[in-house]
């Protein structure tokens, strides 16, 4: 006689999912870091982790740090400490630092921040799931000794083959299903990336690294030499983003004007922009971070005239005094910069223009400061970010003499900040009466908020659409600007029905 017992019901997919180790990815810093985080999230999901939004709900917290300037470093350390506190008061078992701060300082960061269970560098990214499992299991990970990543590749751009090194955000889109997760489509775009944001805009990485030698900037030393992604990979990832309900592609890199130089064609971006804009579901394409000295006429025309590409020029001027710019290892002067802006506006009079400037650079005189202020008044830019100079580890400028004291740098920064706030508000007021195309990013109680074509994500202000009750996130709406609030615009739809742009 055989006795049988009913087996226990098979676990449901949802129950099985709950048994997976959970991870929260916290991103600090720039849009390039957002891309890197989403690649890490894709690798973690493929490696058997369950992604959760809140660090307090996660077994493991992965903090993608920023190492750009002192304030960003402090924010990264504070975030790591807050996450580490969850180990005492929540379910979190491990806190791991990745990103630029981790890559830049490696073992020094690990020694100074024992609250973090591990500090991982870029070379750890391809095996991130295995690394996290071993850390949670209590294995010791020895943080890397930082080195100049520019030395990993040849000096000549066309001789570079980055396939043998880890390039965050450059995952090979020909990856297998095991590498991109079981949720990968059987057909169509296959991308090593998992969206962490639900908005209608997504950054898309063109390249990583930088070949410029700006005396104030440490980024090339830990991000490495400039390496373009293959156009096929960029286009395939853009197609995948379109399947994720993305309406705006935000093209990011350390220097978008250099795209293609290591692939043998410096005009690749001009060629690729129409292809990106033509992808079904993509409403608009935005290019970020252009070097003024490298911004060629053909690229200006492509950005200004290509249907679906917004006329938006993110120009890294940094200063206007030729003397200061030379000490920065940069090029230009007020006349050449104003000529560049005139060429842009001759093609697109309503083009958006933004920039950043550094105030109080070593050796900056009162005359240099006045040159900068005069340029800013003449430039009529939509937004200008103002940064007070501070020494950065390992940079040439940190060794310069003729440094201004902190109080003087602060005073000059406050002076220029007040000036650009007034100038940027005036520029916004000049747009009253314009018809703008607004990408809706949030709605609340009959009011929609989004960004016009001249407004980049996060840093360029927003446009509030009154009487926008019928609008939804992701809509592209034609509206008339009726008022301003600083750099922010207030607009009304062309008709109460919410005409689409």
mmCIF file of N, CA, C and O in Angstrom, residues 320-365:
data_model
loop_
_atom_site.group_PDB
_atom_site.id
_atom_site.type_symbol
_atom_site.label_atom_id
_atom_site.label_comp_id
_atom_site.label_asym_id
_atom_site.label_seq_id
_atom_site.Cartn_x
_atom_site.Cartn_y
_atom_site.Cartn_z
ATOM 1 N N UNK A 320 35.018 84.537 -18.709
ATOM 2 C CA UNK A 320 35.068 85.300 -19.959
ATOM 3 C C UNK A 320 36.401 85.998 -20.158
ATOM 4 O O UNK A 320 36.763 86.316 -21.295
ATOM 5 N N UNK A 321 37.130 86.220 -19.090
ATOM 6 C CA UNK A 321 38.441 86.859 -19.209
ATOM 7 C C UNK A 321 39.421 85.913 -19.901
ATOM 8 O O UNK A 321 39.616 84.776 -19.452
ATOM 9 N N UNK A 322 40.038 86.374 -20.978
ATOM 10 C CA UNK A 322 40.997 85.531 -21.694
ATOM 11 C C UNK A 322 42.156 85.133 -20.798
ATOM 12 O O UNK A 322 42.680 84.013 -20.884
ATOM 13 N N UNK A 323 42.574 86.029 -19.912
ATOM 14 C CA UNK A 323 43.682 85.723 -19.003
ATOM 15 C C UNK A 323 43.319 84.603 -18.041
ATOM 16 O O UNK A 323 44.089 83.655 -17.843
ATOM 17 N N UNK A 324 42.144 84.693 -17.443
ATOM 18 C CA UNK A 324 41.703 83.641 -16.522
ATOM 19 C C UNK A 324 41.506 82.330 -17.268
ATOM 20 O O UNK A 324 41.891 81.255 -16.784
ATOM 21 N N UNK A 325 40.896 82.387 -18.446
ATOM 22 C CA UNK A 325 40.667 81.169 -19.220
ATOM 23 C C UNK A 325 41.975 80.468 -19.567
ATOM 24 O O UNK A 325 42.048 79.234 -19.550
ATOM 25 N N UNK A 326 43.007 81.223 -19.885
ATOM 26 C CA UNK A 326 44.301 80.589 -20.175
ATOM 27 C C UNK A 326 44.844 79.877 -18.941
ATOM 28 O O UNK A 326 45.406 78.781 -19.052
ATOM 29 N N UNK A 327 44.689 80.488 -17.771
ATOM 30 C CA UNK A 327 45.130 79.828 -16.534
ATOM 31 C C UNK A 327 44.278 78.601 -16.231
ATOM 32 O O UNK A 327 44.738 77.668 -15.578
ATOM 33 N N UNK A 328 43.054 78.594 -16.715
ATOM 34 C CA UNK A 328 42.187 77.431 -16.572
ATOM 35 C C UNK A 328 42.507 76.334 -17.593
ATOM 36 O O UNK A 328 41.914 75.266 -17.559
ATOM 37 N N UNK A 329 43.444 76.618 -18.516
ATOM 38 C CA UNK A 329 43.754 75.723 -19.638
ATOM 39 C C UNK A 329 42.554 75.598 -20.577
ATOM 40 O O UNK A 329 42.248 74.517 -21.090
ATOM 41 N N UNK A 330 41.894 76.737 -20.787
ATOM 42 C CA UNK A 330 40.754 76.784 -21.687
ATOM 43 C C UNK A 330 40.986 77.899 -22.699
ATOM 44 O O UNK A 330 41.999 78.608 -22.648
ATOM 45 N N UNK A 331 40.048 78.040 -23.622
ATOM 46 C CA UNK A 331 40.201 79.006 -24.706
ATOM 47 C C UNK A 331 38.976 79.899 -24.780
ATOM 48 O O UNK A 331 37.874 79.486 -24.422
ATOM 49 N N UNK A 332 39.177 81.124 -25.271
ATOM 50 C CA UNK A 332 38.053 81.997 -25.526
ATOM 51 C C UNK A 332 38.233 83.372 -24.912
ATOM 52 O O UNK A 332 39.188 83.642 -24.174
ATOM 53 N N UNK A 333 37.289 84.229 -25.233
ATOM 54 C CA UNK A 333 37.236 85.597 -24.734
ATOM 55 C C UNK A 333 35.825 86.103 -24.996
ATOM 56 O O UNK A 333 35.033 85.432 -25.661
ATOM 57 N N UNK A 334 35.473 87.281 -24.480
ATOM 58 C CA UNK A 334 34.097 87.755 -24.662
ATOM 59 C C UNK A 334 33.669 87.846 -26.127
ATOM 60 O O UNK A 334 32.533 87.463 -26.469
ATOM 61 N N UNK A 335 34.539 88.315 -26.985
ATOM 62 C CA UNK A 335 34.148 88.484 -28.391
ATOM 63 C C UNK A 335 33.836 87.141 -29.050
ATOM 64 O O UNK A 335 32.830 87.012 -29.773
ATOM 65 N N UNK A 336 34.693 86.142 -28.841
ATOM 66 C CA UNK A 336 34.445 84.840 -29.481
ATOM 67 C C UNK A 336 33.197 84.177 -28.911
ATOM 68 O O UNK A 336 32.432 83.536 -29.643
ATOM 69 N N UNK A 337 32.961 84.340 -27.602
ATOM 70 C CA UNK A 337 31.769 83.745 -26.999
ATOM 71 C C UNK A 337 30.501 84.436 -27.490
ATOM 72 O O UNK A 337 29.490 83.771 -27.803
ATOM 73 N N UNK A 338 30.524 85.746 -27.567
ATOM 74 C CA UNK A 338 29.343 86.463 -28.051
ATOM 75 C C UNK A 338 29.089 86.179 -29.528
ATOM 76 O O UNK A 338 27.934 86.120 -29.968
ATOM 77 N N UNK A 339 30.157 85.968 -30.291
ATOM 78 C CA UNK A 339 29.992 85.595 -31.690
ATOM 79 C C UNK A 339 29.331 84.225 -31.810
ATOM 80 O O UNK A 339 28.463 84.015 -32.672
ATOM 81 N N UNK A 340 29.726 83.301 -30.934
ATOM 82 C CA UNK A 340 29.097 81.973 -30.920
ATOM 83 C C UNK A 340 27.605 82.092 -30.615
ATOM 84 O O UNK A 340 26.769 81.480 -31.291
ATOM 85 N N UNK A 341 27.257 82.900 -29.629
ATOM 86 C CA UNK A 341 25.842 83.080 -29.286
ATOM 87 C C UNK A 341 25.081 83.751 -30.421
ATOM 88 O O UNK A 341 23.913 83.403 -30.693
ATOM 89 N N UNK A 342 25.729 84.680 -31.118
ATOM 90 C CA UNK A 342 25.069 85.344 -32.250
ATOM 91 C C UNK A 342 24.788 84.353 -33.365
ATOM 92 O O UNK A 342 23.721 84.407 -34.005
ATOM 93 N N UNK A 343 25.727 83.441 -33.621
ATOM 94 C CA UNK A 343 25.507 82.422 -34.662
ATOM 95 C C UNK A 343 24.358 81.508 -34.286
ATOM 96 O O UNK A 343 23.528 81.135 -35.135
ATOM 97 N N UNK A 344 24.281 81.130 -33.018
ATOM 98 C CA UNK A 344 23.176 80.280 -32.558
ATOM 99 C C UNK A 344 21.848 80.996 -32.755
ATOM 100 O O UNK A 344 20.889 80.439 -33.318
ATOM 101 N N UNK A 345 21.775 82.245 -32.317
ATOM 102 C CA UNK A 345 20.502 82.976 -32.361
ATOM 103 C C UNK A 345 20.122 83.416 -33.767
ATOM 104 O O UNK A 345 18.951 83.686 -34.032
ATOM 105 N N UNK A 346 21.104 83.458 -34.686
ATOM 106 C CA UNK A 346 20.751 83.743 -36.076
ATOM 107 C C UNK A 346 19.979 82.577 -36.684
ATOM 108 O O UNK A 346 19.154 82.758 -37.581
ATOM 109 N N UNK A 347 20.237 81.370 -36.191
ATOM 110 C CA UNK A 347 19.525 80.191 -36.668
ATOM 111 C C UNK A 347 18.263 79.924 -35.858
ATOM 112 O O UNK A 347 17.269 79.434 -36.386
ATOM 113 N N UNK A 348 18.331 80.213 -34.561
ATOM 114 C CA UNK A 348 17.192 79.941 -33.680
ATOM 115 C C UNK A 348 17.093 81.063 -32.649
ATOM 116 O O UNK A 348 17.673 80.987 -31.566
ATOM 117 N N UNK A 349 16.359 82.131 -32.975
ATOM 118 C CA UNK A 349 16.307 83.309 -32.098
ATOM 119 C C UNK A 349 15.829 83.014 -30.678
ATOM 120 O O UNK A 349 16.209 83.724 -29.748
ATOM 121 N N UNK A 350 15.014 81.979 -30.504
ATOM 122 C CA UNK A 350 14.465 81.669 -29.184
ATOM 123 C C UNK A 350 15.215 80.539 -28.496
ATOM 124 O O UNK A 350 14.750 79.990 -27.482
ATOM 125 N N UNK A 351 16.371 80.164 -29.006
ATOM 126 C CA UNK A 351 17.134 79.049 -28.445
ATOM 127 C C UNK A 351 17.410 79.249 -26.964
ATOM 128 O O UNK A 351 17.639 80.367 -26.497
ATOM 129 N N UNK A 352 17.391 78.154 -26.222
ATOM 130 C CA UNK A 352 17.784 78.188 -24.824
ATOM 131 C C UNK A 352 19.295 78.102 -24.703
ATOM 132 O O UNK A 352 19.928 77.321 -25.417
ATOM 133 N N UNK A 353 19.862 78.898 -23.816
ATOM 134 C CA UNK A 353 21.305 78.880 -23.579
ATOM 135 C C UNK A 353 21.552 78.880 -22.076
ATOM 136 O O UNK A 353 20.994 79.700 -21.352
ATOM 137 N N UNK A 354 22.360 77.958 -21.628
ATOM 138 C CA UNK A 354 22.765 77.929 -20.220
ATOM 139 C C UNK A 354 24.270 77.743 -20.135
ATOM 140 O O UNK A 354 24.909 77.296 -21.085
ATOM 141 N N UNK A 355 24.832 78.097 -18.982
ATOM 142 C CA UNK A 355 26.262 77.910 -18.788
ATOM 143 C C UNK A 355 26.584 77.879 -17.305
ATOM 144 O O UNK A 355 25.710 78.092 -16.452
ATOM 145 N N UNK A 356 27.848 77.601 -16.998
ATOM 146 C CA UNK A 356 28.377 77.686 -15.641
ATOM 147 C C UNK A 356 29.612 78.570 -15.659
ATOM 148 O O UNK A 356 30.349 78.603 -16.649
ATOM 149 N N UNK A 357 29.854 79.262 -14.561
ATOM 150 C CA UNK A 357 31.065 80.073 -14.446
ATOM 151 C C UNK A 357 31.691 79.834 -13.072
ATOM 152 O O UNK A 357 30.992 79.540 -12.094
ATOM 153 N N UNK A 358 33.008 79.956 -13.027
ATOM 154 C CA UNK A 358 33.769 79.839 -11.781
ATOM 155 C C UNK A 358 34.290 81.221 -11.413
ATOM 156 O O UNK A 358 34.930 81.896 -12.228
ATOM 157 N N UNK A 359 34.011 81.639 -10.188
ATOM 158 C CA UNK A 359 34.399 82.960 -9.709
ATOM 159 C C UNK A 359 35.483 82.809 -8.647
ATOM 160 O O UNK A 359 35.448 81.891 -7.818
ATOM 161 N N UNK A 360 36.460 83.733 -8.666
ATOM 162 C CA UNK A 360 37.508 83.706 -7.654
ATOM 163 C C UNK A 360 38.636 82.750 -7.972
ATOM 164 O O UNK A 360 39.349 82.299 -7.063
ATOM 165 N N UNK A 361 38.832 82.449 -9.265
ATOM 166 C CA UNK A 361 39.920 81.561 -9.662
ATOM 167 C C UNK A 361 41.259 82.216 -9.305
ATOM 168 O O UNK A 361 41.375 83.454 -9.318
ATOM 169 N N UNK A 362 42.280 81.435 -8.954
ATOM 170 C CA UNK A 362 43.578 82.019 -8.603
ATOM 171 C C UNK A 362 44.059 83.030 -9.647
ATOM 172 O O UNK A 362 44.076 82.745 -10.844
ATOM 173 N N UNK A 363 44.437 84.209 -9.170
ATOM 174 C CA UNK A 363 44.924 85.265 -10.056
ATOM 175 C C UNK A 363 43.845 86.130 -10.660
ATOM 176 O O UNK A 363 44.159 87.094 -11.371
ATOM 177 N N UNK A 364 42.568 85.841 -10.401
ATOM 178 C CA UNK A 364 41.480 86.652 -10.948
ATOM 179 C C UNK A 364 41.536 88.057 -10.352
ATOM 180 O O UNK A 364 41.477 88.227 -9.135
ATOM 181 N N UNK A 365 41.639 89.057 -11.205
ATOM 182 C CA UNK A 365 41.692 90.445 -10.763
ATOM 183 C C UNK A 365 40.297 91.067 -10.775
ATOM 184 O O UNK A 365 39.339 90.470 -11.291
#
